[in-house]
Coordinates of C-alpha atoms and ligand atoms in Angstrom, one line a residue:
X1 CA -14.5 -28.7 11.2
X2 CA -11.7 -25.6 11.8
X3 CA -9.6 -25.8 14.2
X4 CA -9.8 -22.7 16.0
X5 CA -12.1 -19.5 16.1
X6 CA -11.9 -16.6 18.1
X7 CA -13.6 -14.0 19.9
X8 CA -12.5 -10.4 20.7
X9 CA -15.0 -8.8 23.6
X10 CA -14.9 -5.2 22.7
X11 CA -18.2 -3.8 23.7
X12 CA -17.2 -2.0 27.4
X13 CA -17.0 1.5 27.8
X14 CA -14.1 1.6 30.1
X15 CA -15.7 3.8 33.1
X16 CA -12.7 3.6 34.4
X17 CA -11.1 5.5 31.1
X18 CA -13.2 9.0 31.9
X19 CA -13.7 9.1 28.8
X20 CA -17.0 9.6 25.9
X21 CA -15.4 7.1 23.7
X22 CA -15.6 3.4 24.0
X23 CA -12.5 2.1 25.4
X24 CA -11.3 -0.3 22.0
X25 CA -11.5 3.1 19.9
X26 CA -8.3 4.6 21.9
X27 CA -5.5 4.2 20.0
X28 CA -2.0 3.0 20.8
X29 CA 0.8 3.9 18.2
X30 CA -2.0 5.4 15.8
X31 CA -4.4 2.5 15.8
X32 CA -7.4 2.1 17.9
X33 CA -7.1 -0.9 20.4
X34 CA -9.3 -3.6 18.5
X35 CA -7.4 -3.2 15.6
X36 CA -4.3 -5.5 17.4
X37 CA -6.5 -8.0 19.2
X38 CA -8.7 -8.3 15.6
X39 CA -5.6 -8.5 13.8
X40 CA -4.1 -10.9 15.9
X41 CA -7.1 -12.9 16.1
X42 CA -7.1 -13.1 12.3
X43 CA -3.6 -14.5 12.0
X44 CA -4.3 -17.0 14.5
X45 CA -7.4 -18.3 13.9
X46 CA -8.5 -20.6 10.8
X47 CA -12.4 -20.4 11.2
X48 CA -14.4 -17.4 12.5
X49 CA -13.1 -14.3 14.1
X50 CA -15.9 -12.7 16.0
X51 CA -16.2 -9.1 17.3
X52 CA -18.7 -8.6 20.1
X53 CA -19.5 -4.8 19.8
X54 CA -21.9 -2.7 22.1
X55 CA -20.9 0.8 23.5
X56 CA -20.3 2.9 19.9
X57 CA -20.9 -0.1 18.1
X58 CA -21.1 1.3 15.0
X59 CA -17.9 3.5 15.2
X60 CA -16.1 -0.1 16.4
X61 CA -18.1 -1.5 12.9
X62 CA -16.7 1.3 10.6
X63 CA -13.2 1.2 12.1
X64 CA -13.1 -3.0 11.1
X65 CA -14.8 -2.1 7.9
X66 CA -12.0 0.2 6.9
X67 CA -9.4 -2.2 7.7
X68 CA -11.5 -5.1 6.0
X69 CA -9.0 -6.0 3.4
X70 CA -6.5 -7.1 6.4
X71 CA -9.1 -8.3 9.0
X72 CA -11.7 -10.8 6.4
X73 CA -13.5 -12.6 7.0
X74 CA -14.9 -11.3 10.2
X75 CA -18.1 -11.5 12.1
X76 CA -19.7 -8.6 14.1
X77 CA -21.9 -9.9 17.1
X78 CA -23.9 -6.8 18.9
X79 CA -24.0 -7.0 22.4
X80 CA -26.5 -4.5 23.6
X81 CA -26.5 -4.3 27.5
X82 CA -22.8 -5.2 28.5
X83 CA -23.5 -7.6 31.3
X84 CA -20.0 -9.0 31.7
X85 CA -17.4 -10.7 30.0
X86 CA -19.6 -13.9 29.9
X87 CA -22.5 -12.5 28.3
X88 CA -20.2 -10.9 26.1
X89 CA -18.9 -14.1 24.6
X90 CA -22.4 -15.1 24.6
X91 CA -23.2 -12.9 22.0
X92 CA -20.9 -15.1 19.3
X93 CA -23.1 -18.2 20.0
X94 CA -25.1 -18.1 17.1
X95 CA -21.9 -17.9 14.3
X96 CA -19.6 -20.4 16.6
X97 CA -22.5 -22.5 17.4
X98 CA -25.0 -22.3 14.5
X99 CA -27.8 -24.7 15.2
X100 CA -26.3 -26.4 18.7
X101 CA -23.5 -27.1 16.6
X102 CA -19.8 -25.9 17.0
X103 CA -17.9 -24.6 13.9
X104 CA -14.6 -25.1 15.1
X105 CA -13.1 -27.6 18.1
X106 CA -11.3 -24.3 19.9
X107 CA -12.0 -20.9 20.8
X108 CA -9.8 -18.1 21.5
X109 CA -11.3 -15.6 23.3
X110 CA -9.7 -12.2 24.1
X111 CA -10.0 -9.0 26.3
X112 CA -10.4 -5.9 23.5
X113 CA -7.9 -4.0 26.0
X114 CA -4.8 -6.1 25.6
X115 CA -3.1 -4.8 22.4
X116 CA 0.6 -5.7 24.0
X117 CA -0.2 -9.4 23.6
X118 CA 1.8 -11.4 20.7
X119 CA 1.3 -14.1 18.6
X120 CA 3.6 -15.9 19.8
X121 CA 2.5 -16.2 23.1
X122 CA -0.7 -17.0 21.7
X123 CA 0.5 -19.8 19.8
X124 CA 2.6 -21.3 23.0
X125 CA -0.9 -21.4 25.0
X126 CA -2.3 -23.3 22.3
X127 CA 0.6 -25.8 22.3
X128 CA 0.2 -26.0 25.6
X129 CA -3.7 -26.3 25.4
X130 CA -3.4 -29.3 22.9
X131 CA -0.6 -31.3 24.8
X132 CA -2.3 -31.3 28.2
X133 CA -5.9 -31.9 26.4
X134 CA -7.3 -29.1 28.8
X135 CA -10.9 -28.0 28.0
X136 CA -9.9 -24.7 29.2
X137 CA -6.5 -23.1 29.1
X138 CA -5.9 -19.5 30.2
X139 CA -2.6 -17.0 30.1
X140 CA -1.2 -15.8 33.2
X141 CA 0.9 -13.9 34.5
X142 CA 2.7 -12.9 38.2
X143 CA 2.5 -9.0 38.7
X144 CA 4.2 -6.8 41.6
X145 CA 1.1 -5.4 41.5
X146 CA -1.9 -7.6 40.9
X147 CA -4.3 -4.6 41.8
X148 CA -7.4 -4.9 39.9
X149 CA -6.8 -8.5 38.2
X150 CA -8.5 -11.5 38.7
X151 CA -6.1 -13.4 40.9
X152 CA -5.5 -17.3 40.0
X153 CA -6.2 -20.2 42.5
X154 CA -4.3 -23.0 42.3
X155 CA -4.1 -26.0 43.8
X156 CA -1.0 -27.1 44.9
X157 CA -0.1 -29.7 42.5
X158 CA -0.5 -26.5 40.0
X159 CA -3.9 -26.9 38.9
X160 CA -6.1 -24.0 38.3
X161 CA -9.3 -24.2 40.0
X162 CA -10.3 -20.7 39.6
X163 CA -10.2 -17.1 39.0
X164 CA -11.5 -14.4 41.5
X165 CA -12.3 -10.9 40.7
X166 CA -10.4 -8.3 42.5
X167 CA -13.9 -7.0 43.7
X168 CA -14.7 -10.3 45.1
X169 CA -11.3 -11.9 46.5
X170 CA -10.8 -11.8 49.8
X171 CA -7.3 -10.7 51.5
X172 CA -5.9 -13.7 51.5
X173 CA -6.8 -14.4 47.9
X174 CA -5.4 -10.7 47.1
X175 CA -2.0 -11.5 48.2
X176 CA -1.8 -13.8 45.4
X177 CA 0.2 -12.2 42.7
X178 CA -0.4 -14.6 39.9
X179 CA -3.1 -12.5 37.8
X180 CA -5.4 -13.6 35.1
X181 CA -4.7 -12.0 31.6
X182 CA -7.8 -12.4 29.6
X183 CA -6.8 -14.6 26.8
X184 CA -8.3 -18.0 26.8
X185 CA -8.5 -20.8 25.0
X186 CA -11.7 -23.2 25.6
X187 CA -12.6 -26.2 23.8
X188 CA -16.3 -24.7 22.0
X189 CA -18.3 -27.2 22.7
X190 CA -18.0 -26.9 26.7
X191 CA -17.8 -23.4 26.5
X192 CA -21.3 -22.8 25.1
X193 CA -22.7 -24.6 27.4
X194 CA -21.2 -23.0 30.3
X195 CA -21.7 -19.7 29.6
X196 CA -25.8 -21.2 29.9
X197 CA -25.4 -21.8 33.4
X198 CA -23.3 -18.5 34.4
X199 CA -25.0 -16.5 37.7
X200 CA -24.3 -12.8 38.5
X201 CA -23.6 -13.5 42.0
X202 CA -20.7 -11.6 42.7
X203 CA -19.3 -7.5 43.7
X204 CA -20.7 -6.6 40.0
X205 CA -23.7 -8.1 39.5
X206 CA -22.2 -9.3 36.0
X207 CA -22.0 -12.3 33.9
X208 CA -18.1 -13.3 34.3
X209 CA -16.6 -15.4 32.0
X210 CA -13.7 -16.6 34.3
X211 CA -16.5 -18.3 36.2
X212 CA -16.2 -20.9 33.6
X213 CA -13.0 -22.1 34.9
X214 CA -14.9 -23.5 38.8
X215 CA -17.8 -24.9 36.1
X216 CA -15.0 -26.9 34.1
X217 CA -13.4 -28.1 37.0
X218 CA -16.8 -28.9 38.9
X219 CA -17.0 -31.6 35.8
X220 CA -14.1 -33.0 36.4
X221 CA -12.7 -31.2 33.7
X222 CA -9.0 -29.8 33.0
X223 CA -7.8 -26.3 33.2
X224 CA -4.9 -25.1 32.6
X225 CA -2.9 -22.6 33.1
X226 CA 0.1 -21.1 31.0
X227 CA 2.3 -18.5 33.1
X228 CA 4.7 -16.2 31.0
X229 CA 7.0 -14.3 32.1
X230 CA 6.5 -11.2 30.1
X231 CA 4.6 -8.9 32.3
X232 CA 4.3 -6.1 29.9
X233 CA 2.4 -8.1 26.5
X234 CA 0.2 -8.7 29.0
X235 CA -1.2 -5.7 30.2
X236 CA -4.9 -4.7 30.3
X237 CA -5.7 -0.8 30.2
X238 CA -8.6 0.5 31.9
X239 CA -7.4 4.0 32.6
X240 CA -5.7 6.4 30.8
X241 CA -2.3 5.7 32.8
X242 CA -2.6 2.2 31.6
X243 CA -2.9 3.8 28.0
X244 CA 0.2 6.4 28.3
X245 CA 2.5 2.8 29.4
X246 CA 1.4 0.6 26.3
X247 CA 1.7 3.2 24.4
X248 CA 5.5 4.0 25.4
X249 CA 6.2 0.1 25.0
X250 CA 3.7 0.0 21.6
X251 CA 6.6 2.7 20.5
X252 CA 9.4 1.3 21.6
X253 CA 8.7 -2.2 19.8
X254 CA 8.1 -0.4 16.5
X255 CA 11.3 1.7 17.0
X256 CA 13.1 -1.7 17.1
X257 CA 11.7 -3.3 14.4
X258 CA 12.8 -0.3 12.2
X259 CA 15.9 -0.1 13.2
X260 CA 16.6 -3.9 13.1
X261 CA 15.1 -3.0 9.3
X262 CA 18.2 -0.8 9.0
X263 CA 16.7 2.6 9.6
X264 CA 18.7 4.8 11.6
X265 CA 17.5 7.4 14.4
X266 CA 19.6 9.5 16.0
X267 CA 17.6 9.7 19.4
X268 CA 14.9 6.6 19.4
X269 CA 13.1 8.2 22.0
X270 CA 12.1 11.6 20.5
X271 CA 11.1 9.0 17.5
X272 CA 7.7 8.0 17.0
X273 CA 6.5 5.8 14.3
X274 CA 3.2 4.5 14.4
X275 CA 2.1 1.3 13.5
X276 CA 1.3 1.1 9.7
X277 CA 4.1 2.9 8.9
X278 CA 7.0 1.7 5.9
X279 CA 10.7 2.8 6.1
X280 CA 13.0 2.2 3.8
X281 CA 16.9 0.8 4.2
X282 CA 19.3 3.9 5.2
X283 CA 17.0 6.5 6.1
X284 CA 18.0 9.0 8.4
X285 CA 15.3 10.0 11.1
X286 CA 16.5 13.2 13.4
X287 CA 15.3 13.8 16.5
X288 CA 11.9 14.8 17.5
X289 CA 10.7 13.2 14.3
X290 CA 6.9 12.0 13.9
X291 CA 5.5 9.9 11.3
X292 CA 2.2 8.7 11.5
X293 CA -0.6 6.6 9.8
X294 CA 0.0 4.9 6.4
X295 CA 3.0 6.5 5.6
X296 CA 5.5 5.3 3.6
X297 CA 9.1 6.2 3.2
X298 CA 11.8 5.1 0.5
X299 CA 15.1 4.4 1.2
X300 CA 18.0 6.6 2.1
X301 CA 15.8 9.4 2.8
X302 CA 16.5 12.2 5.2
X303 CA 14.1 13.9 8.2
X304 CA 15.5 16.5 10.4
X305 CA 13.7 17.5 13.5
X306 CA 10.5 18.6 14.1
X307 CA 9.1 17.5 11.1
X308 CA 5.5 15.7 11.0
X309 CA 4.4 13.3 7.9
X310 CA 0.9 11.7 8.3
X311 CA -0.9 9.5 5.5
X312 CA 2.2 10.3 3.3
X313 CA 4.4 8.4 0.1
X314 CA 7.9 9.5 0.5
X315 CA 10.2 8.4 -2.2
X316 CA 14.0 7.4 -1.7
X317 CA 16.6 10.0 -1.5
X318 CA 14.8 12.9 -0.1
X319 CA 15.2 15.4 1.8
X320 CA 13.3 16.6 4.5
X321 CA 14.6 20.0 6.5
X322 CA 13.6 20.9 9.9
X323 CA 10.0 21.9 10.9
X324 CA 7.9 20.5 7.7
X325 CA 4.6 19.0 7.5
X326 CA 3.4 16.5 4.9
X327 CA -0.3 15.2 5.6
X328 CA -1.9 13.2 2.3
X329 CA 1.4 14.6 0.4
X330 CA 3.4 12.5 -2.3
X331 CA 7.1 13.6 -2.8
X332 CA 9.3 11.5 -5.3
X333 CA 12.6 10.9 -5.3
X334 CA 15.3 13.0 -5.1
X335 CA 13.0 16.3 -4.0
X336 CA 13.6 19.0 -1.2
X337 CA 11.6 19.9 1.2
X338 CA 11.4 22.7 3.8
X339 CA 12.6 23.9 6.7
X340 CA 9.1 25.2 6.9
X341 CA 7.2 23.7 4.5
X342 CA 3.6 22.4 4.5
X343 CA 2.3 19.7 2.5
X344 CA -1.3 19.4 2.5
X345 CA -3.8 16.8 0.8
X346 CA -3.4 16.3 -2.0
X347 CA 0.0 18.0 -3.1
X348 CA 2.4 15.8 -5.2
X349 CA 6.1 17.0 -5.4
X350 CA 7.6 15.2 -8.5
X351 CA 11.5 13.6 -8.9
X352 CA 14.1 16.2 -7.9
X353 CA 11.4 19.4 -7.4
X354 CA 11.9 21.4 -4.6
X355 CA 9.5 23.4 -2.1
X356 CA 11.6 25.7 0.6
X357 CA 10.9 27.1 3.3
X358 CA 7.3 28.9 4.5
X359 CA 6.2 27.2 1.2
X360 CA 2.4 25.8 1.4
X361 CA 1.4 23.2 -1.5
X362 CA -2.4 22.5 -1.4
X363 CA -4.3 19.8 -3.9
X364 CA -1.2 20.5 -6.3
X365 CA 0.6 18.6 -8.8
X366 CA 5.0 20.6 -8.9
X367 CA 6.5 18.6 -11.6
X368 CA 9.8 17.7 -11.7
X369 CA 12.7 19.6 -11.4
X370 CA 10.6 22.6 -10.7
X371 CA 10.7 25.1 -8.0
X372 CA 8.8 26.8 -5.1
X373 CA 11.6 28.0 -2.9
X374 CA 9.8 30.7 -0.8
X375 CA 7.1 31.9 0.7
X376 CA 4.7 31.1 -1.5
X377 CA 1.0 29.3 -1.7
X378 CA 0.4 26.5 -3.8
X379 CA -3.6 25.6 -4.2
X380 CA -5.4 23.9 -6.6
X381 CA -2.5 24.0 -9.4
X382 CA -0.9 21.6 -11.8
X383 CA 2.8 23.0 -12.2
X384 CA 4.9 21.3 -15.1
X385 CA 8.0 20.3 -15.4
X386 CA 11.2 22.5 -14.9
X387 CA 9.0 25.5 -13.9
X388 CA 10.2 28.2 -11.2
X389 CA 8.2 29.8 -8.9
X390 CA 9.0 33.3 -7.6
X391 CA 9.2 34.3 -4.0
X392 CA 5.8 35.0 -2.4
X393 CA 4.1 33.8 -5.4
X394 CA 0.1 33.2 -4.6
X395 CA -2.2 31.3 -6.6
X396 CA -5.3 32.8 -5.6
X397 CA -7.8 29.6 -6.0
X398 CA -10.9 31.0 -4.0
X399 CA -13.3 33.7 -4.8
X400 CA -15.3 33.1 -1.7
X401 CA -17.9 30.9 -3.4
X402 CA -15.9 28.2 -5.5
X403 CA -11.9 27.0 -5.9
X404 CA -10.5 27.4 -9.5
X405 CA -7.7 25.7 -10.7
X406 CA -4.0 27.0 -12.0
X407 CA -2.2 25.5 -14.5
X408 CA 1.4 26.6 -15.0
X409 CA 3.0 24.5 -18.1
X410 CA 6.6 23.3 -18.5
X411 CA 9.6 26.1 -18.5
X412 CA 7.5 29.0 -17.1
X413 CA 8.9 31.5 -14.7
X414 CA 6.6 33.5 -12.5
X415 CA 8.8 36.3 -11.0
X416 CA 8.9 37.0 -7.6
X417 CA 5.3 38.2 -5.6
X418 CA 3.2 37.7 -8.0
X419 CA -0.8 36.5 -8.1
X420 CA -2.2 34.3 -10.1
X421 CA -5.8 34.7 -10.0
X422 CA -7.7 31.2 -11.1
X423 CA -8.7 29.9 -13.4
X424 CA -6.0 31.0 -15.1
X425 CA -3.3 29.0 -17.5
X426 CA 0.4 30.3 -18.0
X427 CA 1.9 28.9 -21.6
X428 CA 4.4 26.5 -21.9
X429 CA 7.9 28.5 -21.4
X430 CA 6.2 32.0 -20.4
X431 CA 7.8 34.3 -18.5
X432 CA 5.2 36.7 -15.6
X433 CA 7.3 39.7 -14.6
X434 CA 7.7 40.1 -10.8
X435 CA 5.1 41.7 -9.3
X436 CA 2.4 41.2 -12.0
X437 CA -1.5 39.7 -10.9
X438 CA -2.6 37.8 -13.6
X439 CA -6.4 37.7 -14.8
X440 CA -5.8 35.9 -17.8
X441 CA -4.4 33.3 -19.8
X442 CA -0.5 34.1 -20.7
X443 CA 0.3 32.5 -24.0
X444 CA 3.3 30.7 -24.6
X445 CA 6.6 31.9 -24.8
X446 CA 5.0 35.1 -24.2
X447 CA 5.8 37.9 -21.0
X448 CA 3.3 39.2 -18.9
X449 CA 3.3 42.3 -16.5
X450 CA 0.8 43.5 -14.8
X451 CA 2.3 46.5 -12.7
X452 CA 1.8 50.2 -12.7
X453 CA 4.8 52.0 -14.1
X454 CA 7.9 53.4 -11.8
X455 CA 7.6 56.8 -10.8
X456 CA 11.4 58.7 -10.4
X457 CA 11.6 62.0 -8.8
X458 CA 15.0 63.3 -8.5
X459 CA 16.2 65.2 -5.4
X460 CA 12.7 64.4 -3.6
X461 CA 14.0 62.8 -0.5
X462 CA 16.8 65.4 -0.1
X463 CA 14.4 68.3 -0.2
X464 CA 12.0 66.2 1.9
X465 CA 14.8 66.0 4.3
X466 CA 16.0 69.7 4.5
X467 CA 11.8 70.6 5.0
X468 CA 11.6 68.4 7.8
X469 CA 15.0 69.7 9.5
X470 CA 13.4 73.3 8.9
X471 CA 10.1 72.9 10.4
X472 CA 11.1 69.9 13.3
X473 CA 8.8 68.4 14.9
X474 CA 5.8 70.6 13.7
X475 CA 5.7 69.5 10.4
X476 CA 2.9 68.9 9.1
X477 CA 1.6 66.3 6.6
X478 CA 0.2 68.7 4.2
X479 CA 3.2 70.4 4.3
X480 CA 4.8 67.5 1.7
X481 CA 7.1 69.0 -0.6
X482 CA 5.7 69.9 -4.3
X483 CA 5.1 66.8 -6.7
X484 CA 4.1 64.3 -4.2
X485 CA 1.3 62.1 -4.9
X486 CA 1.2 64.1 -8.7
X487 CA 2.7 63.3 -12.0
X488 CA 5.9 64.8 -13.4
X489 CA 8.1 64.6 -16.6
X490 CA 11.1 63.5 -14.3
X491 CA 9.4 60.3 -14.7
X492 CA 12.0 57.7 -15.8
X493 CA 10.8 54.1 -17.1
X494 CA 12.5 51.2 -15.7
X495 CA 13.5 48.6 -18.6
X496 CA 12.4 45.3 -17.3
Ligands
LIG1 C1 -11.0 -8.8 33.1 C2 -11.1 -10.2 33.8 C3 -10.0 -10.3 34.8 C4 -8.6 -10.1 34.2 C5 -8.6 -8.8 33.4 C6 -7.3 -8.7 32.6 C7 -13.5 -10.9 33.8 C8 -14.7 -11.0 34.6 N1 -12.4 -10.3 34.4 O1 -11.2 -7.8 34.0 O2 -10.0 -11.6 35.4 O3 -7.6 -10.1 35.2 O4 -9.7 -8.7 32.5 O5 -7.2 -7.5 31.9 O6 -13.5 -11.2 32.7 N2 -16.4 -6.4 27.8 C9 -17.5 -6.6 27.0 N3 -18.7 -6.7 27.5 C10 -18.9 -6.6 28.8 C11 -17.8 -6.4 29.7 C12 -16.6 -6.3 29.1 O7 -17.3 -6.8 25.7 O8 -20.1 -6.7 29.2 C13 -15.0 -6.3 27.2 C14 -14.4 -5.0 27.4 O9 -14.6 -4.1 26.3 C15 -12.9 -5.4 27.5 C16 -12.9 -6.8 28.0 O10 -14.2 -7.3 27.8 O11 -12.3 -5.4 26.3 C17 -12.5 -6.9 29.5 O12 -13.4 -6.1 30.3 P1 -12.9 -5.2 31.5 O13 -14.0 -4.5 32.0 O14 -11.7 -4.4 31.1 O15 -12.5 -6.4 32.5 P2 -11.4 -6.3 33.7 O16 -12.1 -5.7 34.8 O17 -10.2 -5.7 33.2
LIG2 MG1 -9.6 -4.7 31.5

């Protein structure tokens, strides 16, 4: 038999969160809520971990079945009418208890709402739990203000003899500060049972599973009850102001654990780092930073402020200027990027390229040591190696119906404003004059221009001017001097 399995109750919607989503899917530091109290059920337990789903049950599903490879094995239990906590736990009978049977001696059961809560303070209640032989042990904690907490009766040789609601306790009972968490640890076997012989008599009408406590110590049963002193890990949110505070103390343990990693941030608290994310040794984060989701970022790398990366591989020694956004982008070491730059899905920036500023890259490949330094859109392109790319260069990659691709190969320089209209392939070393809107392939090695000639016309301001100064305000459009808008043999050809 295992030693321990454990049960996450995420099936409320949270009324008191106002909000269409079920409370578990909020997320704190960029992960929903049941993603901590899974996770940390996972690492803790060595039989079953059990999610009891109900409101947006499905969404709940697909969120653990993305994040399978961390949380297997796992067990989904539905809970379709949320009762109460006690029913909730219910719902895990029949893969804890398969065939009146239990599958493990313990059970760790835990609120979905307390992502704050560490292992290590798990792991001290189950000490705790074993050494005193309890058949229930639960966390508590004292609170300046208990409002809305079960409160914890004791009696005065210590022992817990039960747990009201804050709906049921009378005054005297709410002047008690010492508050019941929601993590528990119950031997399975009495646990079952109870829940059998739970009774909705109470404010709610609901199934509670801290009524277990009174039916363990009506058997003459132990219970203890392990007080810690950390206030904040043990914080339940039910509205959104409970969500805004773990989230600031979410952020403020990740912030430490980066910078005990030896990342450096000029101002911590215009930092935020979500949970997944990787930082290398020696990278610089400015102020007003954000990086989110599965982002990763090399060592000695450098973000200045403003700058958002999300779902991002960032390699070591790069730069990152002020005011860039990378979302789904891969930029290698050594490259540039920004001020100003976006990074869409899909764009990979190669060792030592560089994109500047009001530079977009879309589902494109720069390679390395090439350039985008201006103003330019990047879509649906594979760019080679040592290529430049002109200022306000466009790869035009839509014709309203489909998106073509670009291919520009190694050496090529595409002179400044110019379109490339794709498909389209530009040769290995080619040169596209500035200016130039290319249809079709350009061979290698080869020039293309695509611009109408230069028209010259000597002395046409000046006697522009002089016509203007005659006639005043008067004048007339029509009244243009001669030539304009028709050809003449002053015409002079520009050399490129
Ligand atoms: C619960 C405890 C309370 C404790 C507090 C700590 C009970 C009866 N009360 O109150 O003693 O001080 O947590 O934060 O347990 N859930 C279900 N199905 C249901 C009802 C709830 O899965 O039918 C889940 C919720 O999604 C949530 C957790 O159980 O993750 C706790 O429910 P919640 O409504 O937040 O209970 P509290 O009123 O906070
Ligand atoms: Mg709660």
């Amino acid at each position: 038999m295992k030693q321990i399995s454990a049960i996450v109750m995420a099936a409320g919607l949270g009324k008191r969160m106002r909000s269409k989503k079920a409370k578990v899917l909020h997320p704190v530091a960029g992960r929903p809520m049941v993603w901590y109290m899974t996770s940390l059920a996972r690492r803790v337990a060595d039989g079953h971990v059990v999610v009891v789903v109900g409101h947006q049950g499905e969404q709940v599903k697909a969120f653990l079945d993305q994040e399978k490879k961390a949380l297997e094995p796992l067990d989904i239990a539905v809970q379709v009418k949320q009762l109460g906590t006690g029913h909730a736990v219910q719902q895990a009978k029949s893969v804890l208890m398969p065939k009146g049977k239990p599958v493990s001696e313990l059970c760790l059961i835990l609120n979905g709402d307390t992502p704050l809560l560490t292992q290590a303070t798990v792991q001290r209640l189950m000490t705790q739990h074993q050494a005193t032989q309890a058949a229930v042990t639960i966390l508590t904690t004292e609170l300046e203000n208990p409002q809305g907490y079960g409160r914890v009766l004791r009696r005065p040789n210590g022992q817990v003899i039960k747990v009201v609601e804050d709906k049921d306790a009378t005054a005297e009972e709410k002047s008690n500060h010492e508050v019941n968490v929601g993590t528990y640890l119950v031997n399975s076997a009495f646990l079952f049972k109870a829940l059998d012989s739970l009774k909705p008599n109470n404010a709610q009408g609901e199934y509670y599973l801290t009524d277990i406590i009174g039916l363990a110590v009506a058997q003459g049963l132990r219970v203890g009850g392990m007080k810690t002193d950390d206030a904040d890990e043990c914080f339940g949110v039910n509205s959104r102001e409970h969500l805004a505070f773990v989230e600031h103390v979410m952020r403020g343990r990740i912030r430490s654990r980066w910078l005990a990693e030896g990342v450096t941030m000029l101002d911590p608290n215009t930092t935020f780092i979500d949970d997944n994310v990787e930082i290398g040794q020696d990278t610089v984060l400015y102020p007003c930073v954000t990086i989110e989701g599965t982002t990763k970022i090399g060592c000695a790398t450098t973000i200045r402020s403003h700058s958002r990366l999300t779902n991002s591989v960032v390699g070591d020694g790069v730069i990152i200027e002020d005011s860039s956004i990378l979302d789904g982008a891969v930029v290698e070491e050594g490259a540039s990027i920004g001020p100003f730059a976006r990074l869409r899905p899909g764009s990979i920036v190669r060792t030592k390229a560089k994109v500047g500023n009001f530079v977009e890259l879309k589902n494109v490949e720069l390679g390395e040591g090439s350039k985008a330094n201006h103003l330019t859109y990047l879509g649906d392109a594979t760019i080679g190696k040592q290529v430049n790319i002109g200022a306000g260069t466009i790869t035009c990659n839509y014709d309203g119906f489909r998106k073509e691709r670009t291919v520009i190969e190694d050496g090529v320089f595409i002179g400044s404003d110019s379109q490339l209209v794709a498909p389209v392939t530009i040769g290995k070393g080619a040169v596209v004059a500035a200016g130039s809107t290319v249809t079709q392939n350009v061979p290698a090695d080869g020039l293309t221009l695509s611009r109408t000639e230069q028209v010259n016309r000597e002395g046409w301001a000046a006697r522009r001017r002089a016509m203007y100064a005659k006639d005043g305000a008067k004048a007339k459009k029509n009244d243009a001097p001669k030539g304009a808008g028709r050809k003449s043999k002053a015409l002079k050809k520009k050399t490129l």
